[in-house]
DNA sequence: TTGAAAGCGCTAACAC
DNA sequence: GTGTTAGCGCTTTCAA
C-alpha cells in the first residue's frame, strides 16, 4: 500500500509515465481526454508528487527561506504570517529561520539555507557585508530596510512621522525628545533622520536621547533619561521601546499623556494592549509581506526587480495629548 | 563550475562514490586515512550534500513541521524559537506553518506537510478528529494540550494556579472571578477546572464569567462583565486576555490592583510590558520546545513516547494586591 | 501528442 | 574496507 507515483498512475491509465508527468507540469500539451483521465485517477489514488524527486530533477525546491532577526519581537509574527500566506498562494512553502538576534548566526543560517530554498526573504534590521556575501548566488530580497545588492521592500515612515510631529506641535509641545534605536539598525537611522528633518524649521526643540536597545527594557531606560530632559513628548524608535517608556514613566509617576506624550512606530499588537494605547505609525505589514514574496518570485524567475516602498500611516490613540 | 558531488570528490580522491558517501554517513566504517582525505577535499571543494537526493534515496527529509494556530499570538513566538533551536541541534530544519486561527486550514496544512517533513509538532489549542485523521501516519507530537493518539508535551498549571488562588485568598479576596477562555481550548478547560477545584473548600466565592475569546478584545469584553460582578480579583484565561482586562478596567476607571486584582497565565512578553505588570503563571517555554522536539525525534525513530508534563510557576507582579 | 531513456545526487544491499 | 549496482520519483530531451 505505497504512495501513488506517476508510474502507478501511468499503469492504471495505460499511458507512459512521461505523459502523466506532463499532465501535471504542462497540461496543455496532452490530449484533453487523456489528461482528464489521468487527473481523475490521480485524485482517486491520492497522488501527491514527490517533492524530493521533482527537486532532484529540476533543481528547484519549491521553498523559500525566511530569515528573521528574532521571531519573538512583536513586529515579526504578523510579517511572518503575511509572507506565509503569500507564499502559499504561489505554492511555495516557507522555511523560517530565526537568527536569535545574532548577526553572526545569520550568515551561518543563510549558508545552510542555500540549496534548500529557491530564494530568501531577509527580515533583519542589521546589515553586514558578511551577510551579503553569504547570500551570494541565492535570489534574495530584503524587507523593511534597504541593503546594497538586494532588492528591498520597505515601509517609508517619513510622511507619517512628520505628520506625527506636526500633531505634537499642534497640541502645544515645544520640547520633544527623540529616543534613538540601535545605530546599527537601518530603520532607526531612517526614523531619526526623519524626526530631525521635521524639527528643523518648527518652533520645537528636539532633544536627542540614546541610543537605546530596541526592547522593552531599552524603553524603560529611555524613560529614565526622558524624565530629566524637560521634554513633554517623545518619539520612541518603535512600539516595543515605547511600551518600555510607558512603563518607565508610570514608575516615575509621570502621567501619559498629561505629563508626557509618547509616539511609537510599527503598530504592533502591543501598541493596543497598553494603557493608554499608543499613538504610532502603522506599517502595512500584510502588503509588505506580499510585496516581498512577489519580488522574490521575480528574482527567482530572473527578472530585474525594483525596490518597493509603501507608506506607513499615522494612527492617533491615547498616548498623545496636550502637555499639562 | 558546478557544485561538488560525491562523484567529483570520489574522482579527486581516487575512490568510489560510495566510499565518499560512507565517509559522511558512517565515518567509522571507512579507513581513517581515506576518510580524512575525503573530508579534506570535500571541505576544499565546498561540498554540501544535496538534500533532495538524500531524501529521495532515504525517504527522510530532515525537516520537521511546526503547525501553530496563530504565530501572532504572543504565546507562540518564543515557543517557535525554542523548537527551532532544539531542531537545529539535531540538524533538522523547521518548516513553520500558521493555521491562521482556522481549524479547517489546519487539516489542509497537515496534509500538505505530509511527505515534506519527517514529523510534526502540533501547537494548536483546539482538537479535532479531522486533525488526528489528517496526521495519520505522520509521526507527530502535540504541545501544550493533550490529544488522543498523540504524545503530548504540556505545561501543567495546576500547582501554580492553585498557589495563585491561595495568594489571592491571603491578600483578603473573598469574591474572585474566573474568566473562561474558549471552551474548545484544552488549556482553557484545564485552567478553569483547576481554579474551580481550588475555590472548593476555601472561603472564596467564585464567579464564573464568559467564556471569552482568548484575545485582547475578549479581555476587554470580560472586563465589562467583571465590573458588575462584585469580584475583587479575577483569573484571566491567559495573559493576552488579562491585558485586555487591564485595558477594560482602566477604561471603566477601576484601579488595578486596588479596585481589582488580575491574574494572567503563560507569562508572555506582554505580561511585563503592561502597567501594572501582570501576576501570572510562567510557562517553561524553552523546555517545552526542547521536550517537544525530543519527543518527536523519538517518535520518528519509532520509539514509544510517553507524555511529558512540566510545571508552570507562579510569578508575582504588580497586578495583584489587597482589595481596597 | 506520446513514449523511451537518460539522468538529477545520494544510499544501501551485496559482492569482493 | 571498498567497489558495483540498482534504485528513489520526477523531468526532459529526443524520436517516433
XYZ file of C-alpha atoms (C1' of nucleotides) in Angstrom:
680
model
C 0.000 0.000 0.000
C 2.554 2.535 -1.141
C 2.058 6.057 -2.240
C 0.939 6.614 -5.765
C 3.612 7.689 -8.253
C 3.479 8.741 -11.839
C 4.242 5.138 -12.656
C 1.352 3.635 -10.805
C -0.934 6.168 -12.399
C 0.559 5.561 -15.796
C -0.106 1.904 -15.437
C -3.692 2.358 -14.368
C -4.310 4.747 -17.236
C -2.464 2.733 -19.809
C -0.113 5.549 -20.723
C 3.546 6.234 -20.076
C 4.945 7.910 -17.037
C 6.085 10.888 -19.046
C 2.541 11.545 -20.115
C 1.439 11.538 -16.522
C 4.244 13.887 -15.657
C 3.239 16.221 -18.435
C -0.402 16.045 -17.463
C 0.628 17.933 -14.370
C 3.558 20.066 -15.403
C 2.331 21.119 -18.835
C -1.307 20.073 -19.104
C -1.862 21.979 -22.316
C 0.351 19.665 -24.318
C -1.519 16.496 -23.517
C -4.672 15.231 -25.098
C -7.615 16.588 -23.091
C -9.271 13.231 -22.671
C -6.119 11.542 -21.525
C -5.381 14.447 -19.265
C -8.756 14.233 -17.600
C -8.407 10.531 -17.128
C -5.013 10.991 -15.532
C -6.215 13.722 -13.249
C -9.197 11.684 -12.221
C -7.175 8.611 -11.407
C -4.563 10.659 -9.649
C -7.140 12.183 -7.403
C -8.667 8.818 -6.785
C -5.338 7.326 -5.779
C -4.473 10.315 -3.640
C -1.453 11.104 -5.739
C 0.892 13.752 -4.399
C 4.010 14.476 -6.384
C 7.195 13.648 -4.562
C 8.890 16.953 -3.934
C 12.314 15.472 -3.488
C 12.199 13.747 -6.810
C 10.998 16.849 -8.520
C 13.644 18.868 -6.835
C 16.335 16.448 -7.784
C 15.232 16.553 -11.367
C 14.635 20.268 -11.665
C 16.914 21.771 -9.082
C 14.036 23.707 -7.584
C 12.825 23.120 -4.083
C 9.546 24.987 -4.013
C 10.574 26.517 -0.746
C 11.515 29.987 0.223
C 13.553 30.805 3.249
C 12.531 33.478 5.684
C 15.264 34.791 7.863
C 14.075 36.830 10.800
C 16.198 38.555 13.344
C 14.040 37.463 16.216
C 10.583 35.930 15.927
C 9.778 36.956 19.439
C 9.957 40.615 18.553
C 6.321 41.529 18.073
C 6.974 43.165 14.760
C 7.796 39.898 13.068
C 4.959 37.476 13.652
C 2.423 39.349 11.572
C 5.022 39.717 8.859
C 5.757 36.028 9.006
C 2.091 35.313 8.691
C 1.725 37.601 5.727
C 4.707 36.129 3.958
C 3.479 32.692 4.610
C 0.104 33.450 3.141
C 1.590 34.997 0.070
C 3.965 32.093 -0.391
C 1.090 29.751 -0.026
C -0.654 31.342 -2.934
C 2.314 30.705 -5.154
C 2.516 27.132 -3.929
C 5.699 27.688 -2.057
C 6.422 26.549 1.439
C 8.201 28.768 3.899
C 11.168 27.709 5.871
C 11.503 30.008 8.810
C 14.802 30.536 10.490
C 15.338 32.721 13.471
C 18.710 34.338 13.863
C 18.115 34.658 17.558
C 19.173 38.284 17.414
C 22.649 37.272 16.395
C 24.095 38.705 13.225
C 26.795 36.076 13.326
C 24.254 33.287 13.246
C 22.581 34.932 10.307
C 25.384 34.228 7.923
C 25.622 30.625 9.035
C 21.919 30.196 8.580
C 21.985 31.669 5.124
C 24.664 29.278 4.061
C 22.628 26.405 5.390
C 19.567 27.625 3.627
C 21.377 27.827 0.360
C 20.474 24.818 -1.657
C 17.470 24.141 0.491
C 15.410 27.000 -0.801
C 14.841 28.703 -4.094
C 15.062 32.134 -2.602
C 15.298 34.051 0.583
C 13.428 36.826 2.309
C 15.675 38.607 4.733
C 13.880 40.359 7.552
C 16.751 41.581 9.544
C 17.335 45.146 10.636
C 21.108 44.940 10.678
C 23.253 44.854 7.638
C 26.592 43.294 7.219
C 28.743 42.655 4.242
C 29.210 39.118 5.507
C 25.521 38.636 5.089
C 25.577 39.842 1.512
C 28.430 37.575 0.776
C 26.690 34.609 2.324
C 23.639 35.178 0.187
C 25.747 35.359 -2.961
C 24.093 33.396 -5.694
C 20.835 32.923 -3.836
C 17.942 35.056 -5.044
C 17.035 37.215 -2.097
C 15.035 40.246 -1.116
C 15.292 42.344 1.991
C 12.287 43.541 3.856
C 11.991 46.678 5.923
C 15.427 48.011 5.223
C 17.484 48.816 2.241
C 20.623 46.880 1.578
C 23.182 47.072 -1.151
C 22.925 44.275 -3.617
C 19.371 43.219 -2.811
C 16.006 44.448 -3.904
C 14.132 45.711 -0.905
C 10.589 46.188 0.260
C 10.329 48.883 2.870
C 7.805 50.835 4.796
C 8.505 54.516 4.394
C 7.571 56.290 7.587
C 8.697 59.721 6.537
C 5.314 61.222 5.860
C 3.625 59.636 8.853
C 6.346 60.573 11.306
C 6.348 64.107 10.017
C 2.616 64.189 10.475
C 3.093 62.884 13.999
C 5.499 65.728 14.620
C 3.013 68.280 13.410
C 0.395 66.660 15.573
C 2.600 67.153 18.625
C 3.332 70.707 17.654
C -0.354 71.408 17.204
C -1.021 70.010 20.636
C 1.343 72.616 22.020
C 4.523 70.654 22.587
C 7.649 72.755 22.268
C 10.288 70.401 23.533
C 10.253 66.900 22.124
C 12.606 64.036 22.793
C 13.910 61.664 20.159
C 14.814 58.332 21.639
C 17.027 56.686 19.105
C 17.205 52.981 18.417
C 20.358 50.976 17.795
C 22.564 52.817 15.363
C 23.205 49.563 13.534
C 19.557 49.457 12.584
C 18.666 50.930 9.244
C 15.153 51.753 10.361
C 16.469 53.505 13.440
C 18.663 55.749 11.360
C 15.868 56.498 8.930
C 13.395 57.369 11.604
C 15.829 59.525 13.499
C 16.709 61.393 10.333
C 13.052 61.967 9.591
C 12.306 63.368 13.010
C 15.323 65.633 12.850
C 14.297 66.886 9.464
C 10.815 67.608 10.704
C 12.037 69.505 13.753
C 14.034 71.831 11.533
C 12.054 74.969 10.944
C 9.460 74.378 13.594
C 9.184 76.063 16.958
C 10.005 72.732 18.516
C 13.292 71.993 20.231
C 14.469 68.447 19.717
C 16.289 66.647 22.495
C 18.156 63.574 21.348
C 18.425 60.727 23.780
C 20.040 57.357 23.364
C 20.608 55.263 21.536
C 18.728 52.583 23.410
C 18.117 48.932 22.744
C 15.018 48.255 20.688
C 13.479 46.339 23.554
C 11.058 46.868 26.351
C 13.964 47.260 28.764
C 15.587 49.737 26.422
C 12.421 51.777 26.683
C 12.472 51.773 30.444
C 15.992 53.016 30.339
C 14.976 55.661 27.847
C 12.214 56.747 30.205
C 14.729 57.452 32.921
C 16.651 59.689 30.543
C 13.433 61.261 29.374
C 12.275 62.260 32.838
C 15.110 64.674 33.373
C 15.089 66.067 29.878
C 12.284 68.556 30.174
C 10.599 67.218 27.061
C 6.810 66.995 27.103
C 6.622 64.454 24.322
C 8.830 61.767 22.887
C 9.348 59.711 19.769
C 10.332 56.155 20.591
C 12.166 54.137 17.997
C 9.434 51.539 17.893
C 6.410 50.359 19.800
C 8.304 47.929 21.929
C 10.563 50.674 23.149
C 7.574 52.960 23.514
C 5.896 50.456 25.791
C 9.002 50.363 27.908
C 8.864 54.116 28.044
C 5.260 53.995 29.229
C 6.245 51.536 31.891
C 9.210 53.622 32.995
C 7.167 56.800 33.085
C 4.454 55.126 35.131
C 7.074 54.027 37.580
C 8.428 57.546 37.786
C 4.945 58.837 38.448
C 4.648 60.655 35.157
C 1.168 60.593 33.630
C 0.743 59.838 29.954
C -0.201 61.835 28.025
C -0.629 64.583 30.643
C 2.940 64.587 31.886
C 4.453 63.329 28.691
C 3.154 62.214 25.309
C 4.654 59.174 23.627
C 4.734 58.205 19.968
C 5.660 54.709 18.849
C 6.255 53.157 15.490
C 5.061 49.985 13.702
C 1.720 49.472 15.387
C 2.336 46.038 16.761
C -0.269 44.201 18.805
C 1.318 45.553 21.931
C 0.522 49.104 20.930
C -3.140 48.500 21.523
C -2.629 46.372 24.588
C -1.083 49.022 26.777
C -2.808 51.763 28.649
C -3.025 54.337 27.289
C -2.942 52.842 23.824
C -0.081 54.080 21.705
C -0.209 56.737 19.084
C 2.002 55.186 16.458
C 2.820 54.770 12.814
C 1.035 51.819 11.347
C 3.058 49.701 8.969
C 1.170 47.919 6.177
C 2.558 44.567 7.216
C 0.354 42.419 5.057
C 1.225 44.383 1.984
C 4.892 44.363 2.897
C 4.862 40.596 3.161
C 3.013 40.141 -0.050
C 5.268 42.516 -1.917
C 8.341 40.797 -0.567
C 7.215 37.409 -1.765
C 6.224 38.829 -5.073
C 9.578 40.495 -5.525
C 11.298 37.300 -4.569
C 9.300 35.323 -7.066
C 10.503 37.636 -9.772
C 14.048 37.461 -8.542
C 13.905 33.720 -8.760
C 12.485 33.965 -12.241
C 15.499 36.042 -13.126
C 13.624 39.269 -13.639
C 15.072 42.595 -12.715
C 13.337 43.754 -9.566
C 12.977 47.299 -8.368
C 12.806 48.445 -4.798
C 9.335 48.766 -3.401
C 8.335 51.296 -0.828
C 4.973 51.792 0.784
C 3.859 54.418 3.228
C 3.132 53.942 6.892
C 0.190 55.874 8.275
C -0.264 57.784 11.484
C -2.652 56.231 13.967
C -3.732 58.504 16.790
C -4.507 56.905 20.129
C -4.349 57.791 23.758
C -0.645 58.257 24.365
C -0.515 61.722 22.865
C -2.294 64.789 24.150
C -1.813 68.366 25.309
C 1.014 68.990 27.717
C -0.308 69.684 31.205
C 31.798 25.354 -12.193
C 29.129 23.153 -10.715
C 28.567 22.156 -7.162
C 30.682 19.370 -5.799
C 29.037 15.961 -5.553
C 30.159 12.703 -4.106
C 31.297 11.822 -7.598
C 33.543 14.771 -8.109
C 35.070 14.149 -4.730
C 35.433 10.474 -5.444
C 37.277 11.246 -8.599
C 39.656 13.681 -6.956
C 40.349 11.222 -4.180
C 40.637 8.219 -6.398
C 37.942 6.285 -4.591
C 34.401 5.293 -5.416
C 31.372 7.423 -4.778
C 30.042 5.029 -2.172
C 33.155 5.463 -0.126
C 32.627 9.177 -0.168
C 29.031 8.698 0.817
C 30.050 6.471 3.675
C 32.747 8.852 4.774
C 29.905 11.137 5.743
C 27.064 8.893 6.734
C 29.042 6.224 8.581
C 32.570 7.537 9.027
C 33.574 4.739 11.376
C 33.460 2.130 8.657
C 35.928 3.795 6.361
C 39.678 3.760 6.585
C 40.770 6.740 8.682
C 43.306 7.967 6.178
C 40.901 7.770 3.295
C 38.235 9.373 5.413
C 40.419 12.305 6.275
C 41.413 12.768 2.684
C 37.798 12.770 1.634
C 36.783 15.207 4.303
C 39.643 17.487 3.445
C 38.855 17.530 -0.249
C 35.188 17.929 0.440
C 35.820 20.963 2.539
C 38.139 22.329 -0.058
C 35.588 21.929 -2.802
C 32.843 23.342 -0.648
C 30.868 20.154 -0.807
C 27.346 20.259 0.585
C 25.270 17.126 0.313
C 22.239 17.501 -1.868
C 19.272 17.158 0.428
C 16.866 16.270 -2.301
C 18.969 13.374 -3.464
C 19.390 12.122 0.027
C 15.731 12.451 0.663
C 14.838 10.649 -2.486
C 17.146 7.822 -1.576
C 16.265 7.539 2.081
C 12.759 8.825 2.266
C 13.749 11.225 5.000
C 13.574 14.954 4.582
C 15.496 16.219 7.566
C 12.690 18.638 8.228
C 10.110 18.840 10.899
C 6.877 20.685 10.526
C 5.643 23.083 13.124
C 1.972 23.828 12.988
C 0.924 26.812 15.034
C -2.557 28.087 15.486
C -1.505 31.696 15.087
C 2.058 32.972 15.120
C 0.866 36.403 16.019
C -0.418 35.209 19.359
C 2.359 36.195 21.735
C 2.498 32.771 23.263
C 3.852 31.190 20.131
C 6.928 33.087 19.016
C 9.070 32.081 21.968
C 7.902 28.521 21.516
C 8.752 28.661 17.851
C 12.175 29.934 18.718
C 12.747 27.198 21.248
C 11.633 24.493 18.879
C 13.777 25.880 16.175
C 16.832 25.865 18.374
C 16.226 22.345 19.501
C 15.667 21.191 15.949
C 18.831 22.898 14.944
C 20.786 20.827 17.379
C 19.520 17.674 15.812
C 20.318 19.003 12.361
C 16.726 19.351 11.392
C 15.180 22.322 9.705
C 11.812 23.638 10.760
C 9.020 24.286 8.403
C 6.619 26.639 10.069
C 3.031 26.755 9.056
C 0.480 29.073 10.502
C -3.086 27.894 10.582
C -4.244 31.463 10.737
C -6.523 30.583 13.618
C -8.543 28.330 11.396
C -9.029 24.736 12.417
C -10.191 23.958 8.942
C -6.951 25.164 7.448
C -5.060 23.037 9.893
C -6.094 19.794 8.351
C -5.272 21.018 4.886
C -1.869 22.146 6.047
C -1.122 18.869 7.699
C -1.912 17.011 4.544
C 0.402 19.289 2.627
C 3.118 18.825 5.149
C 2.874 15.108 4.928
C 5.671 13.903 2.764
C 7.535 17.143 3.155
C 8.575 16.562 6.718
C 9.663 13.646 8.822
C 7.490 14.625 11.710
C 5.214 17.281 13.031
C 4.909 19.372 16.137
C 1.349 20.496 16.586
C 0.944 23.631 18.622
C -2.715 24.157 18.358
C -5.097 24.605 21.242
C -8.120 23.123 19.536
C -8.596 19.493 18.906
C -10.493 17.868 16.152
C -10.791 14.355 14.993
C -10.237 15.612 11.484
C -6.852 16.784 12.583
C -5.939 13.429 14.003
C -7.044 11.776 10.862
C -5.024 14.146 8.728
C -1.900 13.402 10.705
C -2.440 9.682 10.325
C 0.846 8.032 9.507
C 2.957 11.082 10.189
C 4.934 10.981 13.428
C 3.591 13.855 15.460
C 3.583 15.321 18.930
C 1.242 17.846 20.402
C 2.446 20.683 22.523
C 0.548 22.407 25.274
C -2.501 20.258 25.162
C -3.310 16.616 25.355
C -4.808 14.903 22.397
C -5.874 11.359 21.801
C -3.496 9.445 19.642
C -0.501 11.737 20.034
C 2.208 12.021 22.611
C 1.998 15.408 24.227
C 4.206 17.870 25.990
C 2.244 20.109 28.274
C 2.717 22.724 30.894
C 0.782 21.753 33.972
C -0.501 24.877 35.643
C -2.400 23.164 38.407
C 0.010 23.820 41.216
C 0.829 27.348 40.160
C -2.779 28.378 39.652
C -3.721 26.913 42.986
C -0.902 28.845 44.544
C -2.183 31.951 42.818
C -5.576 31.287 44.348
C -4.123 30.986 47.806
C -2.203 34.159 47.194
C -5.428 35.981 46.427
C -7.104 34.492 49.454
C -4.207 35.532 51.652
C -4.477 39.036 50.322
C -8.039 39.099 51.568
C -10.059 38.490 48.449
C -13.349 36.730 49.075
C -15.034 37.016 45.735
C -12.979 36.045 42.729
C -13.978 35.941 39.092
C -12.993 33.222 36.674
C -12.963 34.487 33.136
C -13.050 31.407 30.993
C -11.393 31.042 27.631
C -12.868 29.361 24.584
C -14.448 26.088 25.600
C -12.879 24.438 22.571
C -9.473 25.085 24.054
C -7.997 22.293 26.083
C -5.927 24.679 28.159
C -8.960 26.790 28.905
C -10.843 23.803 30.230
C -7.889 22.682 32.300
C -7.317 26.047 33.838
C -10.965 26.583 34.611
C -11.156 23.175 36.257
C -8.112 23.960 38.360
C -9.484 27.245 39.575
C -12.812 25.667 40.403
C -11.113 22.901 42.304
C -9.092 25.412 44.253
C -12.104 27.504 45.176
C -13.804 24.472 46.691
C -13.262 24.453 50.399
C -11.968 27.985 50.668
C -13.801 30.990 51.959
C -13.732 32.367 48.458
C -16.795 32.642 46.275
C -16.076 32.001 42.638
C -17.957 33.938 39.980
C -17.733 32.400 36.554
C -17.762 34.744 33.602
C -17.501 34.019 29.937
C -16.379 32.281 28.011
C -14.500 34.982 26.154
C -12.221 34.936 23.154
C -8.579 34.413 24.025
C -7.715 37.790 22.630
C -7.111 41.298 23.816
C -10.597 42.239 22.742
C -12.005 39.244 24.560
C -10.364 40.607 27.670
C -11.938 43.997 27.265
C -15.284 42.355 26.976
C -14.521 40.286 30.043
C -13.675 43.469 31.920
C -17.128 44.831 31.256
C -18.642 41.697 32.745
C -16.194 41.823 35.601
C -17.074 45.347 36.620
C -20.610 44.474 37.595
C -19.737 41.176 39.233
C -18.612 42.383 42.607
C -15.407 40.353 42.389
C -12.258 41.976 43.749
C -9.908 39.731 41.788
C -10.010 37.769 38.574
C -8.319 34.902 36.812
C -7.987 35.557 33.125
C -7.585 32.631 30.791
C -4.234 33.874 29.561
C -2.061 36.961 29.529
C -3.475 38.310 26.338
C -6.945 38.251 27.787
C -5.597 39.618 31.043
C -4.136 42.585 29.228
C -7.490 43.235 27.661
C -8.983 43.110 31.123
C -6.483 45.672 32.357
C -7.346 47.881 29.453
C -11.069 47.492 30.048
C -10.750 48.143 33.742
C -8.683 51.254 33.122
C -11.366 52.490 30.807
C -14.006 51.824 33.441
C -11.967 53.736 35.973
C -11.144 50.716 38.078
C -7.663 50.743 39.590
C -5.501 47.654 39.455
C -4.794 46.103 41.847
C -6.641 48.409 44.273
C -10.054 48.108 42.669
C -9.462 44.691 41.217
C -6.572 42.254 41.065
C -5.852 40.373 37.861
C -4.019 37.106 37.308
C -2.869 36.017 33.866
C -1.344 32.850 32.562
C 1.660 31.996 30.336
C 3.904 34.949 31.080
C 4.268 36.239 27.576
C 6.311 39.303 26.764
C 3.192 41.382 27.041
C 2.795 40.490 30.699
C 5.774 42.593 31.570
C 5.004 45.320 29.126
C 1.758 46.447 30.666
C 1.270 48.622 33.691
C 0.947 47.265 36.268
C 2.896 44.211 35.215
C 0.907 41.017 35.381
C 0.969 38.459 38.097
C 0.876 35.316 36.043
C 1.858 31.695 35.702
C 5.140 31.365 33.904
C 5.347 28.553 31.380
C 8.750 26.964 30.800
C 8.582 27.616 27.096
C 12.150 26.753 26.268
C 11.885 23.432 27.989
C 8.533 22.769 26.388
C 10.001 23.333 22.958
C 13.006 21.220 23.601
C 10.943 18.398 25.032
C 8.588 18.502 22.094
C 11.393 18.172 19.600
C 12.967 15.441 21.607
C 9.729 13.517 21.814
C 9.245 13.957 18.111
C 12.714 12.678 17.381
C 11.886 9.532 19.251
C 8.561 9.201 17.550
C 10.295 9.378 14.225
C 12.765 6.773 15.385
C 9.822 4.551 16.114
C 10.225 4.590 19.856
C 7.284 4.558 22.181
C 6.968 8.037 23.626
C 5.309 8.957 26.880
C 3.528 12.173 27.628
C 5.651 14.854 29.198
C 4.378 17.387 31.646
C 6.257 20.177 33.317
C 5.068 22.614 35.907
C 4.383 26.262 35.418
C 5.411 28.573 38.228
C 3.670 31.490 39.825
C 5.256 34.870 39.143
C 4.047 37.671 41.372
C 3.987 41.144 39.910
C 2.016 44.305 40.290
C -1.441 43.305 39.129
C -2.380 41.570 42.370
C -2.721 43.203 45.763
C -5.063 43.733 48.693
C -8.614 44.721 47.870
C -9.228 48.366 48.710
C 0.568 14.035 -28.886
C 3.119 10.303 -26.891
C 6.881 7.010 -25.374
C 11.686 5.591 -24.362
C 15.511 6.605 -21.963
C 18.843 9.185 -19.540
C 19.887 11.479 -15.549
C 19.377 14.531 -11.094
C 22.882 13.035 -6.334
C 22.624 10.025 -2.936
C 22.015 5.496 -0.289
C 22.075 0.661 0.577
C 22.306 -4.009 -0.388
C 25.539 -7.165 -1.979
C 29.753 -8.955 -3.519
C 34.576 -8.868 -3.341
C 37.160 -1.608 3.698
C 35.750 -0.762 -0.717
C 33.507 -1.018 -5.251
C 29.426 -2.289 -8.109
C 24.895 -1.788 -8.925
C 20.308 -0.753 -8.612
C 17.098 2.177 -7.468
C 14.379 6.607 -5.084
C 10.241 9.554 -8.400
C 10.345 13.011 -11.364
C 11.624 15.884 -15.597
C 13.212 16.372 -20.072
C 15.414 15.742 -24.314
C 14.833 13.153 -28.446
C 12.404 10.207 -31.713
C 8.568 8.423 -33.402
